[in-house]
CSV table of C-alpha atoms in Angstrom, one decimal:
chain,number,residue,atom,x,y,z
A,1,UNK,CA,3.4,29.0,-1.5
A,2,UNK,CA,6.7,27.8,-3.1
A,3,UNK,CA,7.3,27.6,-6.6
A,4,UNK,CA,7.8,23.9,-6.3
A,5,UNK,CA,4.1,23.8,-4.7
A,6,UNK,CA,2.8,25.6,-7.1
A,7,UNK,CA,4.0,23.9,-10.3
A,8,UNK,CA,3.1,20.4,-8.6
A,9,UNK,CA,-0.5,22.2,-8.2
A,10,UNK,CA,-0.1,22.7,-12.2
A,11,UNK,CA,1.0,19.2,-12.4
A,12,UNK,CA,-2.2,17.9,-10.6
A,13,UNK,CA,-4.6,20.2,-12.9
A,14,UNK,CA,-3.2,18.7,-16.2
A,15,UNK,CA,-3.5,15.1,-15.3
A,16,UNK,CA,-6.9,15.6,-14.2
A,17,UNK,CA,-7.6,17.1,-17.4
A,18,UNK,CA,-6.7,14.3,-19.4
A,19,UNK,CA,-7.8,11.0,-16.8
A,20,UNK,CA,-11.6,12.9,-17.3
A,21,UNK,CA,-12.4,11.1,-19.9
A,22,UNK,CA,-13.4,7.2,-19.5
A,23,UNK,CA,-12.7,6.1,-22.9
A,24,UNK,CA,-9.3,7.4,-21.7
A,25,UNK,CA,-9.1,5.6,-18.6
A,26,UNK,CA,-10.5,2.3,-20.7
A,27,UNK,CA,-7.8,2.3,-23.3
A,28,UNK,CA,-5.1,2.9,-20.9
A,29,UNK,CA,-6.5,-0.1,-18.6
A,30,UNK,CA,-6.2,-2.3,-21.6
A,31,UNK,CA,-2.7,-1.2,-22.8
A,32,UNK,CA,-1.6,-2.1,-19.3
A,33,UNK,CA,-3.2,-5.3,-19.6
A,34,UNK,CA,-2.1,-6.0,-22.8
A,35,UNK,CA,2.1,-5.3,-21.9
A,36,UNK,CA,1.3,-8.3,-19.0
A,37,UNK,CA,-0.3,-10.6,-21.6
A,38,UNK,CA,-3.3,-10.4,-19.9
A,39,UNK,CA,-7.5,-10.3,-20.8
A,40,UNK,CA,-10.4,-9.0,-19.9
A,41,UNK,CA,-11.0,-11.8,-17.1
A,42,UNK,CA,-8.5,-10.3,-14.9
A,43,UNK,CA,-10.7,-7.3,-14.0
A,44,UNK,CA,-8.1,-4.4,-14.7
A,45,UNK,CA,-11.2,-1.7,-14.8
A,46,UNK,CA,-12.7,-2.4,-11.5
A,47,UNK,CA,-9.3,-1.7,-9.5
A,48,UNK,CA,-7.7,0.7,-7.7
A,49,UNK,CA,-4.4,-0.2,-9.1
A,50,UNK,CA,-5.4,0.0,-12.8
A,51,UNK,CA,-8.8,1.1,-12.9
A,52,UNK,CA,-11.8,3.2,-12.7
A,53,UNK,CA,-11.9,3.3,-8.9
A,54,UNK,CA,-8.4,4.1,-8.8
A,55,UNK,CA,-8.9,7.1,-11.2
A,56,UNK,CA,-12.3,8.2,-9.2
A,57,UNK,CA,-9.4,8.9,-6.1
A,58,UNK,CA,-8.2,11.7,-7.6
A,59,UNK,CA,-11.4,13.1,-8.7
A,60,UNK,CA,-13.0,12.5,-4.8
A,61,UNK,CA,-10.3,14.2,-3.3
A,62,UNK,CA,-10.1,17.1,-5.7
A,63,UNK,CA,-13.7,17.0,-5.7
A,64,UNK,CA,-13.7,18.3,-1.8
A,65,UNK,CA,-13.0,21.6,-3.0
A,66,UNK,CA,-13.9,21.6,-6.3
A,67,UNK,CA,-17.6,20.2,-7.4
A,68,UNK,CA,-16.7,19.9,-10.9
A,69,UNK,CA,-13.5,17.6,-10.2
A,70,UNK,CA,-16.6,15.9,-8.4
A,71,UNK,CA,-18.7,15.3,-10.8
A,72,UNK,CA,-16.2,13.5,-12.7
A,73,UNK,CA,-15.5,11.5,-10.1
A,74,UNK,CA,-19.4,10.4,-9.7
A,75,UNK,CA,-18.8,9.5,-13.4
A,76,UNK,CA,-15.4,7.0,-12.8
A,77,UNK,CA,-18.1,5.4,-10.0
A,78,UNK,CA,-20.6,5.3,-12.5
A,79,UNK,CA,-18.4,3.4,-15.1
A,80,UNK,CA,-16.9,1.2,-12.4
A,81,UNK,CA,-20.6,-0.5,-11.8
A,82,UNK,CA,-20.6,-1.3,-15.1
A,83,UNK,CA,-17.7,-3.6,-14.8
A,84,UNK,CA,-17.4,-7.0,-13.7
A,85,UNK,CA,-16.8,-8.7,-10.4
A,86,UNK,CA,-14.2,-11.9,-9.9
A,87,UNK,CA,-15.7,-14.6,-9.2
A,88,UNK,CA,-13.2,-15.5,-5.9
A,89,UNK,CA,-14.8,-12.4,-4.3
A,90,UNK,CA,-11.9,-9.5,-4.9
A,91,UNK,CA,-9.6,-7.7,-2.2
A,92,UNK,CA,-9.3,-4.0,-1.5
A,93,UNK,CA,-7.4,-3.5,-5.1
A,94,UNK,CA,-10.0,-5.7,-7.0
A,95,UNK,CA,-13.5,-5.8,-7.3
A,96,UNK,CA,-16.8,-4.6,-5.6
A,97,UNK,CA,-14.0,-3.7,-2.1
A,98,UNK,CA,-12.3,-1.5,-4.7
A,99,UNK,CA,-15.7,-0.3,-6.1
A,100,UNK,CA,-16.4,0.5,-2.0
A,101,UNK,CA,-13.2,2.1,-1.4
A,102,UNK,CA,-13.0,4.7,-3.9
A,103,UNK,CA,-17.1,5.7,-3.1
A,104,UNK,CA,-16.4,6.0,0.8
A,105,UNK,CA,-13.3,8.0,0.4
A,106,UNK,CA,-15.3,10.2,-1.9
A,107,UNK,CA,-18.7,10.4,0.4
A,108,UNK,CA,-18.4,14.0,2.0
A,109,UNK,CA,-21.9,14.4,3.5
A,110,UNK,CA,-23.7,12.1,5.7
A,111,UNK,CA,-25.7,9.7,3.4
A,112,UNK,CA,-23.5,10.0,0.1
A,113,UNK,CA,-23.0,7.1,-2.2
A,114,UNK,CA,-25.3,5.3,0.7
A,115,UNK,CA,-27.3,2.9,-2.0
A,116,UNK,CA,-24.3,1.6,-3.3
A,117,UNK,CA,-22.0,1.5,0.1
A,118,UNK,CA,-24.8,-0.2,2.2
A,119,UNK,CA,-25.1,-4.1,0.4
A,120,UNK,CA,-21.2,-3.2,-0.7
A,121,UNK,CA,-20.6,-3.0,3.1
A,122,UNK,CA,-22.7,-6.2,3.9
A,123,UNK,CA,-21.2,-7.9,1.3
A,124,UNK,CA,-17.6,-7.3,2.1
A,125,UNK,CA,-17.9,-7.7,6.1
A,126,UNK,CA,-18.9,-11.3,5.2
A,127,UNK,CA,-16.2,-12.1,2.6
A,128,UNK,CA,-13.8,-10.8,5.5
A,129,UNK,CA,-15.4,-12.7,8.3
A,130,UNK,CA,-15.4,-16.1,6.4
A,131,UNK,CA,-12.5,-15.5,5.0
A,132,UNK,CA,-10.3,-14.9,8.6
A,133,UNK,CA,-12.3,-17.6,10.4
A,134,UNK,CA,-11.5,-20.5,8.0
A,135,UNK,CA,-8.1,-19.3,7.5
A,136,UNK,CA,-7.4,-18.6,11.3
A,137,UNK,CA,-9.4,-22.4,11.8
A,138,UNK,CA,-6.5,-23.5,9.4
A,139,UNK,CA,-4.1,-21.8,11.0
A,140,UNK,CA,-4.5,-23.3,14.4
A,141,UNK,CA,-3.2,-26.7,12.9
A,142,UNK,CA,-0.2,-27.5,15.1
A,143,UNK,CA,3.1,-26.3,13.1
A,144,UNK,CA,1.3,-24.4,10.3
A,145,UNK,CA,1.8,-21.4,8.4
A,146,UNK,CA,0.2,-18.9,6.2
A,147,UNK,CA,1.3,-20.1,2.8
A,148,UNK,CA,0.7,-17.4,0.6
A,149,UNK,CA,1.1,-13.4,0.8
A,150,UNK,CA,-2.6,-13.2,-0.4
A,151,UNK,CA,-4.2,-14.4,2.6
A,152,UNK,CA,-3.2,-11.2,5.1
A,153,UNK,CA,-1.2,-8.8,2.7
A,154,UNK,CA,-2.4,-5.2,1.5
A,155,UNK,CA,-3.4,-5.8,-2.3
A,156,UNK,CA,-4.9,-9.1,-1.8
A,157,UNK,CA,-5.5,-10.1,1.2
A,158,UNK,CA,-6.9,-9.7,4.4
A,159,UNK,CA,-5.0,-6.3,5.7
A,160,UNK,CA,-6.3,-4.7,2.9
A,161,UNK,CA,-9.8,-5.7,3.8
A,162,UNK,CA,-9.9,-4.6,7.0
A,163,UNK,CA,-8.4,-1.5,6.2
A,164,UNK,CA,-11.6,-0.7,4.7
A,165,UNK,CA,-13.8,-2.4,7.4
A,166,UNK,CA,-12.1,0.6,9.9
A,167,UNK,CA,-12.7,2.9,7.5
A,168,UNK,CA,-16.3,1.8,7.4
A,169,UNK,CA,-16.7,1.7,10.9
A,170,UNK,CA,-14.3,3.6,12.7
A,171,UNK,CA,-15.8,2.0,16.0
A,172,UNK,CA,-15.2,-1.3,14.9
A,173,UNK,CA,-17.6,-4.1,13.6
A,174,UNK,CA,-17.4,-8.2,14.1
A,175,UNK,CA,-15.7,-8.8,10.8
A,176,UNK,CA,-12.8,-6.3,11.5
A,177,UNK,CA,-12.1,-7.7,15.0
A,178,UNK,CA,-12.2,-11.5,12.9
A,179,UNK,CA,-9.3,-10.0,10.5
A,180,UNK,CA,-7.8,-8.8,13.8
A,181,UNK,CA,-7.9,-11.9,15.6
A,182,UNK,CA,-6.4,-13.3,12.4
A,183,UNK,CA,-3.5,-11.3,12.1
A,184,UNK,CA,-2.6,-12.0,15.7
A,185,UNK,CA,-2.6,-15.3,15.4
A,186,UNK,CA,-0.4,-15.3,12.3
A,187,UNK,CA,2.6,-13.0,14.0
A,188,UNK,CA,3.2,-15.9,15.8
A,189,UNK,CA,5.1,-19.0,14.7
A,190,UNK,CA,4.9,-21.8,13.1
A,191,UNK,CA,7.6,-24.9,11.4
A,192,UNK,CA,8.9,-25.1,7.9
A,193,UNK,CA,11.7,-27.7,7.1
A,194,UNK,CA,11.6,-28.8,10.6
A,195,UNK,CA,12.6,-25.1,12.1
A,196,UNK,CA,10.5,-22.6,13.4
A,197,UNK,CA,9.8,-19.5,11.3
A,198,UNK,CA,7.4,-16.4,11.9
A,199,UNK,CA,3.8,-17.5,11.3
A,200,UNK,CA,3.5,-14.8,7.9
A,201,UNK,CA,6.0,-17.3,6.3
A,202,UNK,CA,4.3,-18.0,2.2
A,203,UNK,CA,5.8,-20.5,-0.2
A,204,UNK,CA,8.2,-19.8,-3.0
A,205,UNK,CA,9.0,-16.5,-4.1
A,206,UNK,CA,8.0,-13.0,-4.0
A,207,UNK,CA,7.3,-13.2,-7.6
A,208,UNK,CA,4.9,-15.5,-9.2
A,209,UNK,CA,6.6,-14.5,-12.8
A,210,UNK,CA,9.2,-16.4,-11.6
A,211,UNK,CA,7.9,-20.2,-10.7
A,212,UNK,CA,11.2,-21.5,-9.6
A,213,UNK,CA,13.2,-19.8,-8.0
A,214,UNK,CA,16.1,-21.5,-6.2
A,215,UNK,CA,16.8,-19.3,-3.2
A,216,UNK,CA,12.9,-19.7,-2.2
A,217,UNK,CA,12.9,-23.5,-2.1
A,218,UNK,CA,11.6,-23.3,1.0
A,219,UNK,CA,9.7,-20.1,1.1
A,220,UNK,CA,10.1,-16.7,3.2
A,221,UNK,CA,9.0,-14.2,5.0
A,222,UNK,CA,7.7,-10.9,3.5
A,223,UNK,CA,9.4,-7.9,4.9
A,224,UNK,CA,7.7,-5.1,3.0
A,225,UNK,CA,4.4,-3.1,3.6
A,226,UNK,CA,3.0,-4.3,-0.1
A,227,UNK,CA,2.9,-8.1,0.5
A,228,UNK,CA,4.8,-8.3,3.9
A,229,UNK,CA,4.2,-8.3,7.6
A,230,UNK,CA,4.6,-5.0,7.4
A,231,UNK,CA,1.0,-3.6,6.2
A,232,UNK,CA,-1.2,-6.2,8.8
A,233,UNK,CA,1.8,-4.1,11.5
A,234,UNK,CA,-0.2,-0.9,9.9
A,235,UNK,CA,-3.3,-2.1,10.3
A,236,UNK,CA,-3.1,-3.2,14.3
A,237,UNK,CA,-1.5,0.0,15.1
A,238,UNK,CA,-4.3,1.9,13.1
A,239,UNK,CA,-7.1,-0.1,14.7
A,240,UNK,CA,-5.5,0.0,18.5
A,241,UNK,CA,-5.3,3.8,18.0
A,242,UNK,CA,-9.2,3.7,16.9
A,243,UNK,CA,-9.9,2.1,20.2
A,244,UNK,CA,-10.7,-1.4,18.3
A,245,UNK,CA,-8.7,-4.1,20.1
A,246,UNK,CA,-8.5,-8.1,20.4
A,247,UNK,CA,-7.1,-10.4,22.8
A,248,UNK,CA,-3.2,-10.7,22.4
A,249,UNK,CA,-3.1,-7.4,19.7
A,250,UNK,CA,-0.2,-5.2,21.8
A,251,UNK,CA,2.0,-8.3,22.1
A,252,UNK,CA,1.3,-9.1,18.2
A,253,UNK,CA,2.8,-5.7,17.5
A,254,UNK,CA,5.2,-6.4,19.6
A,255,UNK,CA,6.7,-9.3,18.2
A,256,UNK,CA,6.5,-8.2,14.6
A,257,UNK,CA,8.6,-4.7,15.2
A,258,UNK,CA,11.1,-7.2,17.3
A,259,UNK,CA,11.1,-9.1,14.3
A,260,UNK,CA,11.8,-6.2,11.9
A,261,UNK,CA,14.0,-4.6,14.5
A,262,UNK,CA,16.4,-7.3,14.5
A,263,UNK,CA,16.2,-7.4,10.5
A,264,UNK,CA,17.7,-4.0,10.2
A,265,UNK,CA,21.0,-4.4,8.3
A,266,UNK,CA,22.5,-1.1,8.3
A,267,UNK,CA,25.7,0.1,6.1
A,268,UNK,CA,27.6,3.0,5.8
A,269,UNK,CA,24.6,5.3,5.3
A,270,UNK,CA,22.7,3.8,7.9
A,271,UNK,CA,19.3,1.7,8.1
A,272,UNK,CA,17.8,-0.7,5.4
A,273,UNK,CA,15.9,-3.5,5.5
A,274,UNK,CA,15.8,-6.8,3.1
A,275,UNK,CA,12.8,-7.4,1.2
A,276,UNK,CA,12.2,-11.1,1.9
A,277,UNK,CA,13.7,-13.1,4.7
A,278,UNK,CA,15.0,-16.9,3.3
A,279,UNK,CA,14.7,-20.0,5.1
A,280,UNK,CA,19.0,-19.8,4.7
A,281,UNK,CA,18.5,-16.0,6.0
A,282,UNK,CA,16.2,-16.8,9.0
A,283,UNK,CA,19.2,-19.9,9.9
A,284,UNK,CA,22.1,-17.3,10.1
A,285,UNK,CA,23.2,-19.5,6.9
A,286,UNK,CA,23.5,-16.6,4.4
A,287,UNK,CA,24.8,-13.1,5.4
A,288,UNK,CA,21.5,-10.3,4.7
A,289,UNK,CA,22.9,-7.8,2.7
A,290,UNK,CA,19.6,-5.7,1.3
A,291,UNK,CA,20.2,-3.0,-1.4
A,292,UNK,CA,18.3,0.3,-0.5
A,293,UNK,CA,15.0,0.8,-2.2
A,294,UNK,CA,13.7,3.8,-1.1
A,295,UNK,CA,9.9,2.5,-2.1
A,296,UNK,CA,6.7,2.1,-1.2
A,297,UNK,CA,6.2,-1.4,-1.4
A,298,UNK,CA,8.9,-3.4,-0.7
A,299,UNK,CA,11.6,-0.5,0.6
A,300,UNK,CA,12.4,1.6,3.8
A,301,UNK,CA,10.1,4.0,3.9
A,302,UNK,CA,6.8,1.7,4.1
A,303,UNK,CA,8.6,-0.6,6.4
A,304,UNK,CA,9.6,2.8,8.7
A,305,UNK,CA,5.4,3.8,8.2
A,306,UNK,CA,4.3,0.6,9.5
A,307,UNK,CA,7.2,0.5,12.4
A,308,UNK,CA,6.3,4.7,13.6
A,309,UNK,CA,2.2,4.1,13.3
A,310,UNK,CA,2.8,0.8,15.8
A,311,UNK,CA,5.0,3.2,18.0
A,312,UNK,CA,2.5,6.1,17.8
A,313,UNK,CA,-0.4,3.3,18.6
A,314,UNK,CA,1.7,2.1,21.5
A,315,UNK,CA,3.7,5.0,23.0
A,316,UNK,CA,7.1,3.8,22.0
A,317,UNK,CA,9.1,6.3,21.3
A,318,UNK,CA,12.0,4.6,20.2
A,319,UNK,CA,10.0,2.9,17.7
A,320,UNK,CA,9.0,6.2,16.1
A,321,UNK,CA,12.5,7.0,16.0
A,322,UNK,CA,13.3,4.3,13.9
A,323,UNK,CA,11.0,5.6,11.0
A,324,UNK,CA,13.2,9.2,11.4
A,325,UNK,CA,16.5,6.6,11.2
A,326,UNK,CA,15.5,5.9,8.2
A,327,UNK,CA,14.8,9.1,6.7
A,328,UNK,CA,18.0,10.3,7.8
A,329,UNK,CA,19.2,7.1,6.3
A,330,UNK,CA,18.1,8.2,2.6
A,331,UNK,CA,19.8,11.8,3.0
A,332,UNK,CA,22.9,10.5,4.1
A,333,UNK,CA,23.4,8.1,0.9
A,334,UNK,CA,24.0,9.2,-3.0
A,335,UNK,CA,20.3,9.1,-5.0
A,336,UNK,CA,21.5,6.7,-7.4
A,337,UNK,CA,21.2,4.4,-4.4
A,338,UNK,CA,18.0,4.7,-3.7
A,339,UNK,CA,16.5,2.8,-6.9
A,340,UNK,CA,13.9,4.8,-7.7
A,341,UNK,CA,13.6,5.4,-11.6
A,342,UNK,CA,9.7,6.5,-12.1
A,343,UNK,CA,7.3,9.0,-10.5
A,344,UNK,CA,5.0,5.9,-9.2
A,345,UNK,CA,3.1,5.6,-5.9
A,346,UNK,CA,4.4,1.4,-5.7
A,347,UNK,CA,8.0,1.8,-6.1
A,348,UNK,CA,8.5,5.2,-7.7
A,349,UNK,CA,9.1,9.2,-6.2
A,350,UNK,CA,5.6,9.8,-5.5
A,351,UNK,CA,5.4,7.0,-3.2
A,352,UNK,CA,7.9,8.7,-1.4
A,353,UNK,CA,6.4,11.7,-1.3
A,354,UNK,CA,3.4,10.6,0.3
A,355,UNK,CA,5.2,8.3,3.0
A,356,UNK,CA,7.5,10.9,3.6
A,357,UNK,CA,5.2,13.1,4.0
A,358,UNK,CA,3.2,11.3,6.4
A,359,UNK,CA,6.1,10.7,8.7
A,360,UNK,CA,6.9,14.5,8.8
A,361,UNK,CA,3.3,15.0,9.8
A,362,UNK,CA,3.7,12.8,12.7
A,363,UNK,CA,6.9,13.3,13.9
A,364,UNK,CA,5.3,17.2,14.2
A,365,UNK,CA,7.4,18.4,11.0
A,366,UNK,CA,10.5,16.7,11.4
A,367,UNK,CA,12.8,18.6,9.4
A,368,UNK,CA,14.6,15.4,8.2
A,369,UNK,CA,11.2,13.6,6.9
A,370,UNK,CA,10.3,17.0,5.2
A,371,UNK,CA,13.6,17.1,3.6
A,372,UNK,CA,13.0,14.0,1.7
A,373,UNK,CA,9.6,15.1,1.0
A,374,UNK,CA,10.8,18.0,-0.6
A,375,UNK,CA,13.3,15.8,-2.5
A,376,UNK,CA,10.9,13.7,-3.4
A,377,UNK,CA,8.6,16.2,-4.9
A,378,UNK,CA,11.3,17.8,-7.0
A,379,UNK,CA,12.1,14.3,-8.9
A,380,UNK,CA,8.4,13.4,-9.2
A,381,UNK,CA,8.3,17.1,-10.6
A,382,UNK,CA,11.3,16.7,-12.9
A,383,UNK,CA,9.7,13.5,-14.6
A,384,UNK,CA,6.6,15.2,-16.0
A,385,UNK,CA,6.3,15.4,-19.5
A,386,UNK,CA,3.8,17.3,-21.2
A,387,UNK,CA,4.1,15.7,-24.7
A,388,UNK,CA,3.3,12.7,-23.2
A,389,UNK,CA,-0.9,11.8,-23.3
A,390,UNK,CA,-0.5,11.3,-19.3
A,391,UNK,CA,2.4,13.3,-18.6
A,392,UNK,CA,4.5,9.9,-17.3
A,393,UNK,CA,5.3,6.8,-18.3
A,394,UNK,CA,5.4,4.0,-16.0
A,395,UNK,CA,8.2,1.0,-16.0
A,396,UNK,CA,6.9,-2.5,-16.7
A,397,UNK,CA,8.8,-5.4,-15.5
A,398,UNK,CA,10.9,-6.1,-18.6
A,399,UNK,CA,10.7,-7.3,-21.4
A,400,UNK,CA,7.5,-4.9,-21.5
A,401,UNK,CA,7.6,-1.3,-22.0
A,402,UNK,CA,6.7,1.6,-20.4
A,403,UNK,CA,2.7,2.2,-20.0
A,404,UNK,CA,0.5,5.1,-19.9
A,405,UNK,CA,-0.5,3.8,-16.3
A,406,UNK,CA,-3.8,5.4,-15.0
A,407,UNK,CA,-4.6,3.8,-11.7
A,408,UNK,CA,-3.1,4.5,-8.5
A,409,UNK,CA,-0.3,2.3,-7.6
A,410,UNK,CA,2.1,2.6,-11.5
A,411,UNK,CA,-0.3,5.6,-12.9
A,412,UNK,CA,-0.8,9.3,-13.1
A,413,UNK,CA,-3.4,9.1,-10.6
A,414,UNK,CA,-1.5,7.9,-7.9
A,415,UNK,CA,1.2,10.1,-8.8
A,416,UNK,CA,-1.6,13.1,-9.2
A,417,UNK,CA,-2.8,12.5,-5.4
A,418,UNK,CA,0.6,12.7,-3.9
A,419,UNK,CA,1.6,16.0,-5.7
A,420,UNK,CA,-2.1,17.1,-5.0
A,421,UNK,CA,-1.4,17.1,-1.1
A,422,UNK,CA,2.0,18.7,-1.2
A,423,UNK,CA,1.0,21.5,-3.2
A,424,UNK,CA,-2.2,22.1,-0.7
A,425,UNK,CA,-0.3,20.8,2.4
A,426,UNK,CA,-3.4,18.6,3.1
A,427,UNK,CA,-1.6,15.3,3.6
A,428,UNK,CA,-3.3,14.9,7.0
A,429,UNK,CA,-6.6,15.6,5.8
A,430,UNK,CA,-6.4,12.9,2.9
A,431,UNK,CA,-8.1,9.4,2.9
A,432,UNK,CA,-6.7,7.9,0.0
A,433,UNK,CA,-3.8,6.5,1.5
A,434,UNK,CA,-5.7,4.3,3.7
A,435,UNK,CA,-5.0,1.9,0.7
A,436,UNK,CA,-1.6,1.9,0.9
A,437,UNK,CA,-1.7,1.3,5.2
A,438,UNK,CA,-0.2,4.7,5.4
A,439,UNK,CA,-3.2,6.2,7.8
């Protein structure tokens, strides 16, 4: 084993020292609240991104080898059904489907966690269903479109749902083919302003911090895997490969790699991708130049995930080029370029890591991919601070500071399960990146 392995093994030990405790995992929840403005009605603690669920990840997968590490992960669980539910019904990253995720990752044996998964199960199969047949009902209204990122995206909406109905039941189940059916239908098109636009197309911004915002008068498409057309592109190609299939799901993926395919702006290091397509953009009115953001949620190398699981699902082997294009892509350019500042699984080096990672797995060690794993794991390294309570601090969107970040998306957990499968080289065998779309 390296030396690099081994101090990210180090790394992973210390964090999950100090995320044992949940009075720690409390206050951090609430700091991170707090720096947003926000109260205990938003349900921070029952979420993957900021909460106890998010924390139990890293315990479950330690916990695989280690039954202490799982023991403290039965207690995160045990904390998390304490906390309340939002009333609208929640999403993979919020509420009782967060609850679920983080307990099925973490069931090992046959029958574990089974009290709590089985009415969990029931309960999200029918927020799913109901939610993809009215929204697909609404859909079929001549000329419309989705509206808003929250009806199919990963955090919120219905991609991340059904991400955990195929975890559930690898086989399939009538809910996950609705959220199919649904996603098909929305990859095809629909009229804004009088001009057709791709189906995914949301109001406003990508930001709702930012209510008006002038370049979004008329909307946009979502490139990224986060909030984009990107993630429900995951999810058919990880469903198809499952064997779980809809009518029209091949040409669905079809049309939305065309789609991203044609949005490839390269420059003089090679591939990138904008973050949001305008109605001015979609028209030919402006000219697309994206920066690089070598992240996980609105960057190249979710985009490249999404793009190489649809070309593994469907056999296309230039498709699963594309995502090695864009490994290369990073390489080639100087790493001030690539805009990552934190050691974050959202849009920091440990979301790198872990896409990276994955991609070098599938493309049967690509030596490229592995490179900018490698490269990735030294930075996310080189950020940890020991005099720090969580060894990292995670960026805010300003004016608010840096947080002590616990959860999985802008905390130490996240960042702990991406150096925890490079130091074991057990990236294949993990589960808790089915939250991000990655597997």
């Amino acid at each position: 084993m390296s030396d690099l392995r081994v101090l990210a093994g180090h790394i992973v030990e210390t964090l999950a020292d100090r995320l044992s405790d949940p009075d720690v995992v409390q206050r951090a929840a609430d700091e991170e609240a707090a720096s947003f403005g926000l109260n205990e009605e938003t349900y921070q603690d029952l979420s993957l991104a900021t909460g106890y669920p998010g924390v139990a990840l890293l315990y479950t997968e330690l916990g695989r080898t280690d039954p202490w590490r799982r023991h403290t992960g039965h207690l995160m669980l045990a904390r998390a059904t304490t906390c309340p539910h939002p009333p609208s019904g929640g999403s993979l990253y919020i509420g009782l489907p967060a609850l679920a995720f983080a307990a099925r990752t973490g069931a090992i044996g046959e029958g574990d966690y089974a009290s709590l998964l089985e009415p969990l199960d029931h309960y999200i199969s029918q927020l799913a269903e109901k939610r993809a047949r009215t929204w697909r009902e609404r859909f079929a209204e001549r000329g419309h479109v989705c509206g808003s990122m929250a009806l199919y995206d990963v955090i919120a909406g219905l991609a991340g749902l059904g991400r955990y109905l195929l975890l559930a039941s690898p086989s399939g189940s009538d809910a996950l083919r609705e959220v199919l059916r649904y996603l098909v239908t929305i990859s095809g098109s629909g009229m804004v302003a009088g001009h057709e636009v791709p189906g995914w197309w949301v109001s406003g911004g990508p930001r709702h911090d930012i209510p008006v915002d002038a370049p979004y008068h008329d909307g946009h498409a979502n490139v990224g895997i986060s909030h984009g057309i990107s993630g429900p592109l995951a999810l058919l190609a990880l469903a198809w490969r499952a064997g779980v299939r809809v009518p029209g799901h091949q040409e669905a993926m079809e049309r939305i790699v065309d789609w991203l395919l044609g949005w490839r702006r390269p420059d003089g290091y090679g591939l990138r991708w904008p973050g949001t397509v305008t109605l001015d953009d979609h028209l030919g009115r402006t000219d697309v130049s994206p920066d690089c953001v070598a992240s996980w949620c609105y960057g190249i190398p979710g985009v490249a995930r999404a793009v190489q699981l649809a070309g593994l699902a469907l056999n296309r082997p230039a498709w699963r080029d594309v995502a090695l294009d864009a490994m290369r892509s990073l390489l080639d350019r100087p790493e001030h370029l690539w805009r990552l500042n934190s050691a974050s699984v959202c849009h920091g080096w440990a979301g790198l890591l872990q896409i990276a990672s994955r991609i070098a797995t599938d493309a049967g060690g690509d030596s490229v991919a592995g490179e900018v794993a490698e490269f990735a794991a030294e930075r996310t390294i080189a950020l940890f601070d020991p005099t720090l309570p969580l060894g990292y601090r995670y960026p805010m969107p300003a004016p608010r500071p840096p947080a002590n970040g616990v959860g999985l998306l802008d905390g130490a957990a996240g960042t702990a399960l991406a150096l925890h499968g490079y130091a074991t080289g057990s990236v294949r065998e993990g589960r808790w990146d089915a939250a991000l779309l990655l597997a």
